[in-house]
PDB file of C-alpha atoms in Angstrom:
ATOM      1  CA  MET A 236       0.002   0.014   0.006  1.00 44.00           C
ATOM      2  CA  ARG A 237       2.750   2.443   0.958  1.00 40.00           C
ATOM      3  CA  LEU A 238       4.694   1.589  -2.192  1.00 40.00           C
ATOM      4  CA  SER A 239       1.609   2.224  -4.287  1.00 43.00           C
ATOM      5  CA  LEU A 240       0.949   5.623  -2.664  1.00 38.00           C
ATOM      6  CA  THR A 241       4.612   6.663  -2.943  1.00 38.00           C
ATOM      7  CA  VAL A 242       4.975   5.675  -6.586  1.00 37.00           C
ATOM      8  CA  THR A 243       1.661   7.264  -7.493  1.00 38.00           C
ATOM      9  CA  SER A 244       2.607  10.523  -5.743  1.00 39.00           C
ATOM     10  CA  MET A 245       5.910  10.659  -7.581  1.00 37.00           C
ATOM     11  CA  ALA A 246       4.135  10.036 -10.873  1.00 40.00           C
ATOM     12  CA  LEU A 247       1.759  12.882 -10.201  1.00 39.00           C
ATOM     13  CA  ALA A 248       4.676  15.195  -9.467  1.00 41.00           C
ATOM     14  CA  LEU A 249       6.383  14.169 -12.673  1.00 43.00           C
ATOM     15  CA  GLY A 250       3.152  14.790 -14.609  1.00 44.00           C
ATOM     16  CA  THR A 251       2.978  18.315 -13.198  1.00 42.00           C
ATOM     17  CA  ALA A 252       6.620  18.959 -14.169  1.00 44.00           C
ATOM     18  CA  ALA A 253       5.814  17.899 -17.718  1.00 52.00           C
ATOM     19  CA  SER A 254       3.573  20.946 -18.250  1.00 69.00           C
ATOM     20  CA  ALA A 255       5.006  23.834 -20.299  1.00 89.00           C
ATOM     21  CA  ASP A 256       7.807  25.688 -18.548  1.00 97.00           C
ATOM     22  CA  ILE A 257       9.505  28.981 -19.352  1.00 98.00           C
ATOM     23  CA  ILE A 258      12.978  28.019 -20.491  1.00 98.00           C
ATOM     24  CA  THR A 259      14.289  31.509 -21.298  1.00 98.00           C
ATOM     25  CA  GLN A 260      12.655  34.901 -21.182  1.00 98.00           C
ATOM     26  CA  TRP A 261      13.609  38.511 -21.898  1.00 98.00           C
ATOM     27  CA  ASN A 262      11.433  41.119 -20.178  1.00 98.00           C
ATOM     28  CA  PHE A 263      13.975  43.981 -20.619  1.00 98.00           C
ATOM     29  CA  GLU A 264      13.075  45.535 -17.282  1.00 98.00           C
ATOM     30  CA  ALA A 265      16.802  45.723 -16.446  1.00 98.00           C
ATOM     31  CA  GLN A 266      17.394  47.459 -19.827  1.00 98.00           C
ATOM     32  CA  THR A 267      19.832  44.782 -20.919  1.00 97.00           C
ATOM     33  CA  LEU A 268      19.892  42.210 -23.754  1.00 98.00           C
ATOM     34  CA  LEU A 269      20.649  39.381 -21.310  1.00 97.00           C
ATOM     35  CA  ALA A 270      17.813  37.030 -20.413  1.00 98.00           C
ATOM     36  CA  SER A 271      15.749  37.871 -17.310  1.00 98.00           C
ATOM     37  CA  THR A 272      14.848  34.191 -16.792  1.00 98.00           C
ATOM     38  CA  GLY A 273      17.139  31.333 -17.774  1.00 98.00           C
ATOM     39  CA  THR A 274      20.301  31.796 -19.805  1.00 97.00           C
ATOM     40  CA  GLY A 275      20.253  33.536 -23.170  1.00 97.00           C
ATOM     41  CA  THR A 276      21.205  36.615 -25.121  1.00 97.00           C
ATOM     42  CA  ALA A 277      19.328  38.927 -27.462  1.00 98.00           C
ATOM     43  CA  SER A 278      21.188  40.613 -30.325  1.00 98.00           C
ATOM     44  CA  LEU A 279      20.619  42.722 -33.412  1.00 98.00           C
ATOM     45  CA  VAL A 280      20.738  41.538 -37.022  1.00 98.00           C
ATOM     46  CA  GLY A 281      21.822  43.359 -40.176  1.00 98.00           C
ATOM     47  CA  GLY A 282      22.777  46.751 -38.762  1.00 98.00           C
ATOM     48  CA  VAL A 283      19.629  47.328 -36.685  1.00 98.00           C
ATOM     49  CA  THR A 284      20.177  49.466 -33.565  1.00 98.00           C
ATOM     50  CA  ASN A 285      18.252  49.558 -30.327  1.00 98.00           C
ATOM     51  CA  THR A 286      17.263  51.614 -27.288  1.00 98.00           C
ATOM     52  CA  PHE A 287      14.890  50.754 -24.419  1.00 98.00           C
ATOM     53  CA  ALA A 288      11.412  52.304 -24.488  1.00 98.00           C
ATOM     54  CA  THR A 289       8.063  51.899 -22.744  1.00 98.00           C
ATOM     55  CA  GLY A 290       7.122  48.241 -22.605  1.00 98.00           C
ATOM     56  CA  PHE A 291       3.939  46.275 -23.159  1.00 98.00           C
ATOM     57  CA  GLY A 292       2.940  46.833 -19.543  1.00 97.00           C
ATOM     58  CA  GLY A 293       2.810  50.600 -19.979  1.00 98.00           C
ATOM     59  CA  THR A 294       4.522  53.456 -18.177  1.00 97.00           C
ATOM     60  CA  GLY A 295       7.334  52.353 -15.925  1.00 97.00           C
ATOM     61  CA  THR A 296       8.111  49.170 -17.892  1.00 98.00           C
ATOM     62  CA  PHE A 297      10.651  48.616 -20.634  1.00 98.00           C
ATOM     63  CA  ALA A 298      10.954  46.914 -24.032  1.00 98.00           C
ATOM     64  CA  MET A 299      13.688  46.614 -26.662  1.00 98.00           C
ATOM     65  CA  ASN A 300      13.011  49.256 -29.325  1.00 99.00           C
ATOM     66  CA  THR A 301      14.745  48.670 -32.693  1.00 99.00           C
ATOM     67  CA  THR A 302      15.324  50.874 -35.726  1.00 99.00           C
ATOM     68  CA  ASN A 303      17.669  51.414 -38.696  1.00 98.00           C
ATOM     69  CA  TYR A 304      15.879  48.944 -40.964  1.00 99.00           C
ATOM     70  CA  ALA A 305      16.585  48.505 -44.688  1.00 98.00           C
ATOM     71  CA  ALA A 306      15.681  51.061 -47.312  1.00 98.00           C
ATOM     72  CA  GLN A 307      12.523  50.527 -49.322  1.00 98.00           C
ATOM     73  CA  SER A 308      12.678  47.489 -51.674  1.00 98.00           C
ATOM     74  CA  THR A 309      16.037  46.275 -50.302  1.00 98.00           C
ATOM     75  CA  GLY A 310      17.175  43.757 -47.720  1.00 98.00           C
ATOM     76  CA  ASP A 311      14.066  41.577 -47.456  1.00 98.00           C
ATOM     77  CA  ARG A 312      14.365  39.392 -44.320  1.00 98.00           C
ATOM     78  CA  THR A 313      17.851  40.620 -43.442  1.00 98.00           C
ATOM     79  CA  ARG A 314      17.293  43.011 -40.504  1.00 99.00           C
ATOM     80  CA  GLY A 315      15.748  42.463 -37.131  1.00 99.00           C
ATOM     81  CA  VAL A 316      16.425  40.743 -33.818  1.00 99.00           C
ATOM     82  CA  GLN A 317      17.849  37.436 -32.652  1.00 98.00           C
ATOM     83  CA  PHE A 318      17.349  35.419 -29.470  1.00 98.00           C
ATOM     84  CA  ILE A 319      19.604  32.550 -28.449  1.00 98.00           C
ATOM     85  CA  GLY A 320      18.610  30.173 -25.625  1.00 97.00           C
ATOM     86  CA  SER A 321      19.165  26.388 -25.247  1.00 97.00           C
ATOM     87  CA  THR A 322      16.214  24.008 -25.412  1.00 98.00           C
ATOM     88  CA  ALA A 323      18.300  21.057 -24.197  1.00 98.00           C
ATOM     89  CA  GLY A 324      16.155  18.681 -22.153  1.00 98.00           C
ATOM     90  CA  TYR A 325      12.861  20.117 -23.496  1.00 98.00           C
ATOM     91  CA  ASP A 326      10.427  19.278 -26.249  1.00 98.00           C
ATOM     92  CA  SER A 327       7.162  20.845 -27.535  1.00 98.00           C
ATOM     93  CA  ILE A 328       8.956  24.162 -27.985  1.00 98.00           C
ATOM     94  CA  THR A 329       6.877  27.337 -28.309  1.00 98.00           C
ATOM     95  CA  LEU A 330       7.871  31.008 -28.824  1.00 98.00           C
ATOM     96  CA  ALA A 331       5.885  34.018 -27.653  1.00 98.00           C
ATOM     97  CA  TRP A 332       6.436  37.766 -27.522  1.00 98.00           C
ATOM     98  CA  ASN A 333       4.739  41.143 -27.752  1.00 98.00           C
ATOM     99  CA  GLU A 334       5.648  43.298 -30.768  1.00 98.00           C
ATOM    100  CA  ARG A 335       4.843  46.935 -31.385  1.00 98.00           C
ATOM    101  CA  HIS A 336       4.844  48.357 -34.921  1.00 98.00           C
ATOM    102  CA  SER A 337       5.357  52.091 -35.345  1.00 98.00           C
ATOM    103  CA  ASN A 338       3.331  53.753 -38.120  1.00 98.00           C
ATOM    104  CA  THR A 339       6.196  53.731 -40.610  1.00 98.00           C
ATOM    105  CA  SER A 340       7.587  50.280 -39.767  1.00 98.00           C
ATOM    106  CA  ALA A 341       7.111  47.231 -41.992  1.00 99.00           C
ATOM    107  CA  ASN A 342       3.731  45.560 -41.564  1.00 98.00           C
ATOM    108  CA  THR A 343       5.243  42.103 -42.030  1.00 99.00           C
ATOM    109  CA  VAL A 344       7.856  40.072 -40.113  1.00 99.00           C
ATOM    110  CA  ALA A 345       9.281  36.625 -40.811  1.00 99.00           C
ATOM    111  CA  VAL A 346      10.393  34.268 -38.026  1.00 99.00           C
ATOM    112  CA  PHE A 347      13.381  32.009 -38.501  1.00 99.00           C
ATOM    113  CA  ALA A 348      14.731  29.268 -36.164  1.00 98.00           C
ATOM    114  CA  THR A 349      17.977  27.332 -35.865  1.00 98.00           C
ATOM    115  CA  VAL A 350      19.279  24.296 -34.023  1.00 98.00           C
ATOM    116  CA  ASP A 351      22.979  25.001 -34.637  1.00 97.00           C
ATOM    117  CA  GLY A 352      23.263  28.805 -34.690  1.00 94.00           C
ATOM    118  CA  THR A 353      24.359  28.749 -38.326  1.00 96.00           C
ATOM    119  CA  ASN A 354      21.555  27.388 -40.523  1.00 98.00           C
ATOM    120  CA  TRP A 355      18.199  29.171 -40.268  1.00 98.00           C
ATOM    121  CA  SER A 356      14.775  28.071 -41.535  1.00 98.00           C
ATOM    122  CA  GLU A 357      11.684  30.265 -41.909  1.00 98.00           C
ATOM    123  CA  VAL A 358       8.959  28.916 -39.612  1.00 98.00           C
ATOM    124  CA  GLN A 359       6.289  31.640 -39.595  1.00 98.00           C
ATOM    125  CA  VAL A 360       5.254  34.923 -41.252  1.00 98.00           C
ATOM    126  CA  PHE A 361       3.101  37.526 -39.464  1.00 98.00           C
ATOM    127  CA  THR A 362       1.386  40.281 -41.425  1.00 98.00           C
ATOM    128  CA  PHE A 363      -1.710  42.467 -41.326  1.00 98.00           C
ATOM    129  CA  THR A 364      -3.550  44.840 -43.634  1.00 98.00           C
ATOM    130  CA  PRO A 365      -2.685  48.437 -42.698  1.00 98.00           C
ATOM    131  CA  ALA A 366      -5.521  50.780 -41.778  1.00 98.00           C
ATOM    132  CA  ALA A 367      -5.689  54.518 -41.105  1.00 98.00           C
ATOM    133  CA  THR A 368      -5.894  53.838 -37.359  1.00 98.00           C
ATOM    134  CA  GLY A 369      -5.307  50.883 -35.020  1.00 97.00           C
ATOM    135  CA  THR A 370      -2.626  49.048 -36.995  1.00 98.00           C
ATOM    136  CA  GLY A 371       0.393  51.334 -36.461  1.00 98.00           C
ATOM    137  CA  ASP A 372       1.710  52.362 -33.057  1.00 98.00           C
ATOM    138  CA  THR A 373       0.065  49.150 -31.852  1.00 98.00           C
ATOM    139  CA  TRP A 374       1.142  46.074 -29.862  1.00 98.00           C
ATOM    140  CA  TYR A 375       0.603  42.566 -31.290  1.00 98.00           C
ATOM    141  CA  SER A 376       0.905  39.319 -29.287  1.00 98.00           C
ATOM    142  CA  ARG A 377       2.733  36.722 -31.333  1.00 98.00           C
ATOM    143  CA  SER A 378       3.296  33.017 -30.779  1.00 98.00           C
ATOM    144  CA  VAL A 379       4.831  30.152 -32.780  1.00 98.00           C
ATOM    145  CA  THR A 380       4.619  26.422 -32.088  1.00 98.00           C
ATOM    146  CA  LEU A 381       7.708  24.663 -33.451  1.00 98.00           C
ATOM    147  CA  SER A 382       8.127  21.145 -34.781  1.00 97.00           C
ATOM    148  CA  GLY A 383      10.088  18.499 -32.940  1.00 97.00           C
ATOM    149  CA  THR A 384      13.149  19.427 -34.969  1.00 97.00           C
ATOM    150  CA  TYR A 385      13.806  22.268 -32.520  1.00 98.00           C
ATOM    151  CA  ALA A 386      13.518  20.201 -29.308  1.00 98.00           C
ATOM    152  CA  ASN A 387      16.509  19.374 -27.143  1.00 98.00           C
ATOM    153  CA  SER A 388      18.894  21.757 -28.932  1.00 98.00           C
ATOM    154  CA  ALA A 389      21.808  23.337 -27.000  1.00 97.00           C
ATOM    155  CA  ASN A 390      22.266  25.859 -29.803  1.00 97.00           C
ATOM    156  CA  PHE A 391      18.642  26.835 -30.367  1.00 98.00           C
ATOM    157  CA  GLY A 392      17.781  30.338 -31.463  1.00 98.00           C
ATOM    158  CA  PHE A 393      15.227  32.357 -33.430  1.00 98.00           C
ATOM    159  CA  ARG A 394      15.061  35.619 -35.358  1.00 99.00           C
ATOM    160  CA  VAL A 395      12.274  38.057 -36.145  1.00 99.00           C
ATOM    161  CA  LEU A 396      13.122  39.940 -39.354  1.00 99.00           C
ATOM    162  CA  ALA A 397      11.341  42.730 -41.236  1.00 99.00           C
ATOM    163  CA  ALA A 398       9.883  41.412 -44.493  1.00 99.00           C
ATOM    164  CA  PHE A 399       8.355  42.652 -47.703  1.00 98.00           C
ATOM    165  CA  ASN A 400       4.566  42.776 -47.832  1.00 98.00           C
ATOM    166  CA  PRO A 401       3.420  39.303 -49.042  1.00 98.00           C
ATOM    167  CA  GLY A 402       3.143  39.212 -52.812  1.00 97.00           C
ATOM    168  CA  GLY A 403       4.905  42.561 -53.157  1.00 97.00           C
ATOM    169  CA  SER A 404       8.418  43.741 -53.930  1.00 98.00           C
ATOM    170  CA  GLY A 405       8.847  46.108 -50.982  1.00 98.00           C
ATOM    171  CA  TYR A 406       7.911  47.005 -47.453  1.00 99.00           C
ATOM    172  CA  LEU A 407       4.435  48.289 -46.613  1.00 98.00           C
ATOM    173  CA  ALA A 408       4.014  50.793 -43.761  1.00 99.00           C
ATOM    174  CA  SER A 409       1.996  49.603 -40.748  1.00 99.00           C
ATOM    175  CA  ARG A 410      -0.446  52.517 -41.080  1.00 98.00           C
ATOM    176  CA  SER A 411      -2.165  52.978 -44.431  1.00 98.00           C
ATOM    177  CA  THR A 412      -1.717  56.747 -44.363  1.00 98.00           C
ATOM    178  CA  SER A 413       2.024  56.523 -43.632  1.00 98.00           C
ATOM    179  CA  THR A 414       5.028  55.785 -45.845  1.00 98.00           C
ATOM    180  CA  TYR A 415       7.488  53.069 -44.903  1.00 99.00           C
ATOM    181  CA  GLY A 416      10.794  54.368 -43.610  1.00 98.00           C
ATOM    182  CA  ALA A 417      14.038  52.776 -42.408  1.00 98.00           C
ATOM    183  CA  SER A 418      13.706  54.824 -39.199  1.00 98.00           C
ATOM    184  CA  GLY A 419      10.430  53.082 -38.326  1.00 98.00           C
ATOM    185  CA  THR A 420      10.601  51.003 -35.134  1.00 98.00           C
ATOM    186  CA  LEU A 421       9.727  47.496 -34.088  1.00 99.00           C
ATOM    187  CA  ARG A 422       9.549  47.067 -30.308  1.00 99.00           C
ATOM    188  CA  PHE A 423       9.841  43.693 -28.546  1.00 99.00           C
ATOM    189  CA  ASP A 424       8.825  42.682 -25.019  1.00 98.00           C
ATOM    190  CA  ASP A 425       8.249  39.549 -22.894  1.00 98.00           C
ATOM    191  CA  VAL A 426      10.111  37.372 -25.414  1.00 98.00           C
ATOM    192  CA  THR A 427       9.713  33.783 -24.172  1.00 98.00           C
ATOM    193  CA  ILE A 428      10.966  30.343 -25.150  1.00 98.00           C
ATOM    194  CA  SER A 429       8.853  27.613 -23.478  1.00 98.00           C
ATOM    195  CA  GLY A 430       8.784  23.829 -23.578  1.00 98.00           C
ATOM    196  CA  ASN A 431       7.974  20.625 -21.737  1.00 98.00           C
ATOM    197  CA  LEU A 432      10.748  19.139 -19.624  1.00 97.00           C
ATOM    198  CA  VAL A 433      11.571  15.648 -20.909  1.00 95.00           C
ATOM    199  CA  PRO A 434      11.589  13.106 -18.024  1.00 91.00           C
ATOM    200  CA  ALA A 435      14.736  11.071 -17.528  1.00 80.00           C
ATOM    201  CA  PRO A 436      14.434   7.452 -18.731  1.00 74.00           C
ATOM    202  CA  GLY A 437      14.158   6.205 -15.127  1.00 61.00           C
ATOM    203  CA  ALA A 438      11.412   8.696 -14.348  1.00 49.00           C
ATOM    204  CA  ALA A 439       9.440   7.647 -17.405  1.00 47.00           C
ATOM    205  CA  ALA A 440       9.645   4.038 -16.253  1.00 43.00           C
ATOM    206  CA  LEU A 441       8.397   5.079 -12.817  1.00 41.00           C
ATOM    207  CA  VAL A 442       5.351   6.681 -14.332  1.00 45.00           C
ATOM    208  CA  GLY A 443       4.628   3.462 -16.208  1.00 47.00           C
ATOM    209  CA  LEU A 444       5.014   1.468 -13.004  1.00 43.00           C
ATOM    210  CA  ALA A 445       2.599   3.755 -11.172  1.00 44.00           C
ATOM    211  CA  GLY A 446       0.024   3.173 -13.903  1.00 50.00           C
ATOM    212  CA  LEU A 447       0.482  -0.572 -13.720  1.00 47.00           C
ATOM    213  CA  ILE A 448      -0.006  -0.564  -9.943  1.00 47.00           C
ATOM    214  CA  ALA A 449      -3.097   1.585 -10.222  1.00 48.00           C
ATOM    215  CA  ARG A 450      -4.651  -0.781 -12.780  1.00 54.00           C
ATOM    216  CA  ARG A 451      -3.953  -3.806 -10.582  1.00 54.00           C
ATOM    217  CA  ARG A 452      -5.594  -2.120  -7.600  1.00 54.00           C
ATOM    218  CA  ARG A 453      -8.726  -1.467  -9.623  1.00 56.00           C
ATOM    219  CA  ALA A 454      -8.861  -5.024 -10.948  1.00 55.00           C
TER     220      ALA A 454
END
């Protein structure tokens, strides 16, 4: 009886641990590119520069504000931000962040991911139709669910890069009454890499044993 209760309790604890965990997060409250949770570094791609400005949480909070994007009709998917954080020991990897488009920023971004820090694959494109109000100077909550390819990778990373408007040959401003400009800004906050902790082989066997004991008790 005691063995059954002990094993079952341990299995329940393991099941709880298997729920999605924050692996690495950048909240930028310390106004640094280092991760606020876990171990990781944010950086800039293609000549983009950054400052720290008001975050998604409003006055008194901070986010990474980026500018110096490519000139119109040049550099598609070459400028933006990069986040590196290991997913070793985790599967079911998801990405999430808040992203603010200024009126003259590109309305479209492409997300790329890597398992080795060298080779990058496009995994998602986010775009919207610009309007006279409500689409520029606006925060968007973004999330990406990745395939198993990106699980358990010590060199995992992803990029968010400004992209041409889908089907077009250039950038489209985020507000319909504005003109795209390289000085437009994309602001990033609460950038998060999450996943499910993979149980050690012995722990997985323990869960199976707990299930077997429970079935025998019901028989």
